[in-house]
């Protein structure tokens, strides 16, 4: 009953015209049927309408090894959507050097409810981290209660690494071509 109530409340939240252009946040998630969880839908919609992340997107249900992240932060989107016309070769070089961040939104029904679930969750996280990802975890309650703050926390977590990369290449195609 509580889960149904939360789902209804999130559905209502997504119907709000956040952008002020007559469309609801629902339109932001309709192209992503792989996002099933109501709190993940909410997080994704708030990320998409947030101006803090500029052109940095999210890849829902990103496969890493035998597991799936709820979201991968797609720093490559920043370059794909840039006014600079990068070639596919340059984008490939860039993608090999970008920081890797994953976002996990934990609902209590799937994470750490039992000792076995906790063990599997820890093994899963170790495999994802060993693939080079930094994991940003949020409880479903955190996202439900303040999704914008969760999005901001992601920005705070990744901005140093991403800005270091931008400094390294100095927004220059010549520096990108020098990447290994």
PDB file of C-alpha atoms in Angstrom:
ATOM      1  CA  UNK A   1       0.000   0.000   0.000  1.00  0.00           C
ATOM      2  CA  UNK A   2       2.803   2.411   0.907  1.00  0.00           C
ATOM      3  CA  UNK A   3       4.644   1.622  -2.355  1.00  0.00           C
ATOM      4  CA  UNK A   4       1.461   2.369  -4.355  1.00  0.00           C
ATOM      5  CA  UNK A   5       1.046   5.660  -2.521  1.00  0.00           C
ATOM      6  CA  UNK A   6       4.646   6.637  -3.255  1.00  0.00           C
ATOM      7  CA  UNK A   7       4.281   5.662  -6.931  1.00  0.00           C
ATOM      8  CA  UNK A   8       1.120   7.765  -7.249  1.00  0.00           C
ATOM      9  CA  UNK A   9       2.810  10.736  -5.629  1.00  0.00           C
ATOM     10  CA  UNK A  10       5.810  10.456  -7.986  1.00  0.00           C
ATOM     11  CA  UNK A  11       3.480  10.146 -10.998  1.00  0.00           C
ATOM     12  CA  UNK A  12       1.758  13.355  -9.875  1.00  0.00           C
ATOM     13  CA  UNK A  13       5.144  15.038  -9.422  1.00  0.00           C
ATOM     14  CA  UNK A  14       6.171  14.086 -12.968  1.00  0.00           C
ATOM     15  CA  UNK A  15       2.991  15.628 -14.398  1.00  0.00           C
ATOM     16  CA  UNK A  16       4.036  19.114 -13.224  1.00  0.00           C
ATOM     17  CA  UNK A  17       5.184  21.539 -15.934  1.00  0.00           C
ATOM     18  CA  UNK A  18       8.668  22.140 -14.480  1.00  0.00           C
ATOM     19  CA  UNK A  19      10.028  23.821 -17.585  1.00  0.00           C
ATOM     20  CA  UNK A  20       7.158  26.282 -17.943  1.00  0.00           C
ATOM     21  CA  UNK A  21       6.624  25.367 -21.573  1.00  0.00           C
ATOM     22  CA  UNK A  22       3.413  23.377 -21.280  1.00  0.00           C
ATOM     23  CA  UNK A  23       5.068  19.972 -21.121  1.00  0.00           C
ATOM     24  CA  UNK A  24       5.481  17.805 -18.073  1.00  0.00           C
ATOM     25  CA  UNK A  25       8.574  16.024 -16.855  1.00  0.00           C
ATOM     26  CA  UNK A  26       6.957  12.797 -18.059  1.00  0.00           C
ATOM     27  CA  UNK A  27       8.004  13.666 -21.625  1.00  0.00           C
ATOM     28  CA  UNK A  28      11.636  13.488 -20.519  1.00  0.00           C
ATOM     29  CA  UNK A  29      11.351   9.839 -19.544  1.00  0.00           C
ATOM     30  CA  UNK A  30       9.034   8.525 -22.244  1.00  0.00           C
ATOM     31  CA  UNK A  31      11.994   7.638 -24.475  1.00  0.00           C
ATOM     32  CA  UNK A  32      13.450   5.494 -21.710  1.00  0.00           C
ATOM     33  CA  UNK A  33      11.203   2.492 -21.054  1.00  0.00           C
ATOM     34  CA  UNK A  34      14.164   0.787 -19.377  1.00  0.00           C
ATOM     35  CA  UNK A  35      13.672   3.116 -16.384  1.00  0.00           C
ATOM     36  CA  UNK A  36      11.122   1.147 -14.384  1.00  0.00           C
ATOM     37  CA  UNK A  37      11.405   2.357 -10.798  1.00  0.00           C
ATOM     38  CA  UNK A  38       9.311   5.422  -9.905  1.00  0.00           C
ATOM     39  CA  UNK A  39      12.171   7.031  -7.943  1.00  0.00           C
ATOM     40  CA  UNK A  40      14.555   6.422 -10.853  1.00  0.00           C
ATOM     41  CA  UNK A  41      12.059   8.109 -13.175  1.00  0.00           C
ATOM     42  CA  UNK A  42      11.874  11.043 -10.793  1.00  0.00           C
ATOM     43  CA  UNK A  43      15.665  11.300 -10.515  1.00  0.00           C
ATOM     44  CA  UNK A  44      16.108  11.116 -14.285  1.00  0.00           C
ATOM     45  CA  UNK A  45      13.487  13.803 -14.921  1.00  0.00           C
ATOM     46  CA  UNK A  46      15.015  16.174 -12.363  1.00  0.00           C
ATOM     47  CA  UNK A  47      18.486  15.553 -13.828  1.00  0.00           C
ATOM     48  CA  UNK A  48      17.203  16.369 -17.303  1.00  0.00           C
ATOM     49  CA  UNK A  49      15.552  19.649 -16.275  1.00  0.00           C
ATOM     50  CA  UNK A  50      18.454  20.707 -14.085  1.00  0.00           C
ATOM     51  CA  UNK A  51      20.698  23.371 -15.565  1.00  0.00           C
ATOM     52  CA  UNK A  52      23.571  22.498 -13.237  1.00  0.00           C
ATOM     53  CA  UNK A  53      24.615  19.495 -15.334  1.00  0.00           C
ATOM     54  CA  UNK A  54      24.742  21.468 -18.604  1.00  0.00           C
ATOM     55  CA  UNK A  55      24.962  18.949 -21.432  1.00  0.00           C
ATOM     56  CA  UNK A  56      25.944  15.996 -19.270  1.00  0.00           C
ATOM     57  CA  UNK A  57      23.387  13.253 -19.580  1.00  0.00           C
ATOM     58  CA  UNK A  58      22.550   9.948 -17.978  1.00  0.00           C
ATOM     59  CA  UNK A  59      22.670   6.504 -19.523  1.00  0.00           C
ATOM     60  CA  UNK A  60      19.983   4.428 -17.804  1.00  0.00           C
ATOM     61  CA  UNK A  61      20.636   0.760 -17.065  1.00  0.00           C
ATOM     62  CA  UNK A  62      24.283   0.856 -18.162  1.00  0.00           C
ATOM     63  CA  UNK A  63      25.731  -2.651 -18.335  1.00  0.00           C
ATOM     64  CA  UNK A  64      29.028  -3.037 -16.464  1.00  0.00           C
ATOM     65  CA  UNK A  65      30.310  -6.590 -16.486  1.00  0.00           C
ATOM     66  CA  UNK A  66      27.379  -8.803 -15.605  1.00  0.00           C
ATOM     67  CA  UNK A  67      25.566  -6.044 -13.712  1.00  0.00           C
ATOM     68  CA  UNK A  68      23.591  -2.937 -14.562  1.00  0.00           C
ATOM     69  CA  UNK A  69      24.034   0.495 -13.020  1.00  0.00           C
ATOM     70  CA  UNK A  70      20.816   2.435 -12.501  1.00  0.00           C
ATOM     71  CA  UNK A  71      22.541   5.295 -14.335  1.00  0.00           C
ATOM     72  CA  UNK A  72      25.926   6.091 -15.787  1.00  0.00           C
ATOM     73  CA  UNK A  73      26.828   9.776 -15.947  1.00  0.00           C
ATOM     74  CA  UNK A  74      27.526  10.449 -19.628  1.00  0.00           C
ATOM     75  CA  UNK A  75      30.287  13.018 -19.774  1.00  0.00           C
ATOM     76  CA  UNK A  76      30.700  12.272 -23.473  1.00  0.00           C
ATOM     77  CA  UNK A  77      27.359  14.035 -24.071  1.00  0.00           C
ATOM     78  CA  UNK A  78      29.112  17.271 -23.144  1.00  0.00           C
ATOM     79  CA  UNK A  79      31.398  16.882 -26.175  1.00  0.00           C
ATOM     80  CA  UNK A  80      28.767  15.449 -28.512  1.00  0.00           C
ATOM     81  CA  UNK A  81      26.524  18.472 -27.818  1.00  0.00           C
ATOM     82  CA  UNK A  82      29.389  20.971 -27.946  1.00  0.00           C
ATOM     83  CA  UNK A  83      29.510  23.738 -30.546  1.00  0.00           C
ATOM     84  CA  UNK A  84      32.942  22.310 -31.481  1.00  0.00           C
ATOM     85  CA  UNK A  85      32.562  19.706 -34.208  1.00  0.00           C
ATOM     86  CA  UNK A  86      34.457  16.663 -32.883  1.00  0.00           C
ATOM     87  CA  UNK A  87      35.122  13.743 -35.211  1.00  0.00           C
ATOM     88  CA  UNK A  88      34.114  10.235 -34.167  1.00  0.00           C
ATOM     89  CA  UNK A  89      37.827   9.440 -33.737  1.00  0.00           C
ATOM     90  CA  UNK A  90      38.251  12.395 -31.368  1.00  0.00           C
ATOM     91  CA  UNK A  91      35.134  11.388 -29.438  1.00  0.00           C
ATOM     92  CA  UNK A  92      36.506   7.859 -29.105  1.00  0.00           C
ATOM     93  CA  UNK A  93      39.791   9.241 -27.707  1.00  0.00           C
ATOM     94  CA  UNK A  94      37.898  11.483 -25.315  1.00  0.00           C
ATOM     95  CA  UNK A  95      35.665   8.655 -24.104  1.00  0.00           C
ATOM     96  CA  UNK A  96      38.682   6.551 -23.109  1.00  0.00           C
ATOM     97  CA  UNK A  97      39.888   9.254 -20.703  1.00  0.00           C
ATOM     98  CA  UNK A  98      36.668  10.482 -19.131  1.00  0.00           C
ATOM     99  CA  UNK A  99      35.933   9.737 -15.478  1.00  0.00           C
ATOM    100  CA  UNK A 100      33.447   6.929 -14.865  1.00  0.00           C
ATOM    101  CA  UNK A 101      30.582   7.574 -12.475  1.00  0.00           C
ATOM    102  CA  UNK A 102      27.586   5.428 -11.733  1.00  0.00           C
ATOM    103  CA  UNK A 103      24.465   6.320  -9.794  1.00  0.00           C
ATOM    104  CA  UNK A 104      22.568   3.766  -7.742  1.00  0.00           C
ATOM    105  CA  UNK A 105      19.185   4.458  -6.214  1.00  0.00           C
ATOM    106  CA  UNK A 106      18.455   1.869  -3.586  1.00  0.00           C
ATOM    107  CA  UNK A 107      14.921   0.886  -2.792  1.00  0.00           C
ATOM    108  CA  UNK A 108      14.670  -1.032   0.463  1.00  0.00           C
ATOM    109  CA  UNK A 109      12.890  -3.918  -1.268  1.00  0.00           C
ATOM    110  CA  UNK A 110      15.948  -4.779  -3.392  1.00  0.00           C
ATOM    111  CA  UNK A 111      18.953  -3.756  -1.324  1.00  0.00           C
ATOM    112  CA  UNK A 112      20.185  -5.154   1.945  1.00  0.00           C
ATOM    113  CA  UNK A 113      16.863  -6.524   3.123  1.00  0.00           C
ATOM    114  CA  UNK A 114      18.520  -9.840   4.016  1.00  0.00           C
ATOM    115  CA  UNK A 115      22.120 -10.874   4.648  1.00  0.00           C
ATOM    116  CA  UNK A 116      22.231 -12.616   1.278  1.00  0.00           C
ATOM    117  CA  UNK A 117      20.915  -9.507  -0.523  1.00  0.00           C
ATOM    118  CA  UNK A 118      23.494  -7.373   1.303  1.00  0.00           C
ATOM    119  CA  UNK A 119      26.273  -9.775   0.309  1.00  0.00           C
ATOM    120  CA  UNK A 120      25.194  -9.803  -3.346  1.00  0.00           C
ATOM    121  CA  UNK A 121      24.904  -6.016  -3.359  1.00  0.00           C
ATOM    122  CA  UNK A 122      28.439  -5.633  -1.974  1.00  0.00           C
ATOM    123  CA  UNK A 123      29.845  -8.122  -4.529  1.00  0.00           C
ATOM    124  CA  UNK A 124      28.050  -6.268  -7.312  1.00  0.00           C
ATOM    125  CA  UNK A 125      29.443  -2.933  -6.178  1.00  0.00           C
ATOM    126  CA  UNK A 126      32.991  -4.313  -5.947  1.00  0.00           C
ATOM    127  CA  UNK A 127      32.805  -5.561  -9.536  1.00  0.00           C
ATOM    128  CA  UNK A 128      31.518  -2.214 -10.797  1.00  0.00           C
ATOM    129  CA  UNK A 129      34.197  -0.316  -8.853  1.00  0.00           C
ATOM    130  CA  UNK A 130      36.903  -2.663 -10.168  1.00  0.00           C
ATOM    131  CA  UNK A 131      35.748  -1.686 -13.687  1.00  0.00           C
ATOM    132  CA  UNK A 132      36.799   1.887 -12.825  1.00  0.00           C
ATOM    133  CA  UNK A 133      33.508   3.421 -11.699  1.00  0.00           C
ATOM    134  CA  UNK A 134      32.930   5.656  -8.736  1.00  0.00           C
ATOM    135  CA  UNK A 135      29.477   4.896  -7.333  1.00  0.00           C
ATOM    136  CA  UNK A 136      27.132   7.560  -5.996  1.00  0.00           C
ATOM    137  CA  UNK A 137      24.417   5.892  -3.916  1.00  0.00           C
ATOM    138  CA  UNK A 138      21.110   7.334  -2.820  1.00  0.00           C
ATOM    139  CA  UNK A 139      18.267   5.781  -0.932  1.00  0.00           C
ATOM    140  CA  UNK A 140      14.888   5.864  -2.607  1.00  0.00           C
ATOM    141  CA  UNK A 141      13.713   8.038   0.283  1.00  0.00           C
ATOM    142  CA  UNK A 142      16.423  10.617  -0.380  1.00  0.00           C
ATOM    143  CA  UNK A 143      15.389  10.882  -4.027  1.00  0.00           C
ATOM    144  CA  UNK A 144      11.699  10.964  -3.181  1.00  0.00           C
ATOM    145  CA  UNK A 145      12.099  13.653  -0.508  1.00  0.00           C
ATOM    146  CA  UNK A 146      14.548  15.919  -2.347  1.00  0.00           C
ATOM    147  CA  UNK A 147      15.473  14.821  -5.871  1.00  0.00           C
ATOM    148  CA  UNK A 148      17.062  18.165  -6.768  1.00  0.00           C
ATOM    149  CA  UNK A 149      19.463  17.879  -3.844  1.00  0.00           C
ATOM    150  CA  UNK A 150      20.480  14.376  -4.975  1.00  0.00           C
ATOM    151  CA  UNK A 151      21.199  15.708  -8.463  1.00  0.00           C
ATOM    152  CA  UNK A 152      23.232  18.528  -6.916  1.00  0.00           C
ATOM    153  CA  UNK A 153      25.168  16.008  -4.799  1.00  0.00           C
ATOM    154  CA  UNK A 154      26.116  14.190  -8.027  1.00  0.00           C
ATOM    155  CA  UNK A 155      27.356  17.433  -9.532  1.00  0.00           C
ATOM    156  CA  UNK A 156      29.420  18.145  -6.419  1.00  0.00           C
ATOM    157  CA  UNK A 157      30.905  14.644  -6.581  1.00  0.00           C
ATOM    158  CA  UNK A 158      31.912  14.603 -10.256  1.00  0.00           C
ATOM    159  CA  UNK A 159      32.819  18.217 -10.990  1.00  0.00           C
ATOM    160  CA  UNK A 160      36.428  18.051  -9.734  1.00  0.00           C
ATOM    161  CA  UNK A 161      37.247  15.003 -11.897  1.00  0.00           C
ATOM    162  CA  UNK A 162      35.462  16.372 -14.933  1.00  0.00           C
ATOM    163  CA  UNK A 163      36.976  19.832 -14.580  1.00  0.00           C
ATOM    164  CA  UNK A 164      40.448  18.237 -14.259  1.00  0.00           C
ATOM    165  CA  UNK A 165      39.843  16.477 -17.562  1.00  0.00           C
ATOM    166  CA  UNK A 166      38.698  19.722 -19.201  1.00  0.00           C
ATOM    167  CA  UNK A 167      41.804  21.469 -17.873  1.00  0.00           C
ATOM    168  CA  UNK A 168      43.993  18.658 -19.211  1.00  0.00           C
ATOM    169  CA  UNK A 169      42.670  19.043 -22.732  1.00  0.00           C
ATOM    170  CA  UNK A 170      42.167  22.825 -22.371  1.00  0.00           C
ATOM    171  CA  UNK A 171      39.108  22.602 -24.618  1.00  0.00           C
ATOM    172  CA  UNK A 172      41.518  22.179 -27.528  1.00  0.00           C
ATOM    173  CA  UNK A 173      41.224  19.722 -30.415  1.00  0.00           C
ATOM    174  CA  UNK A 174      45.030  19.609 -30.587  1.00  0.00           C
ATOM    175  CA  UNK A 175      45.238  18.422 -26.987  1.00  0.00           C
ATOM    176  CA  UNK A 176      42.553  15.815 -27.646  1.00  0.00           C
ATOM    177  CA  UNK A 177      44.539  14.446 -30.562  1.00  0.00           C
ATOM    178  CA  UNK A 178      47.491  14.053 -28.176  1.00  0.00           C
ATOM    179  CA  UNK A 179      45.551  11.724 -25.874  1.00  0.00           C
ATOM    180  CA  UNK A 180      46.674   8.095 -25.940  1.00  0.00           C
TER     181      UNK A 180
END
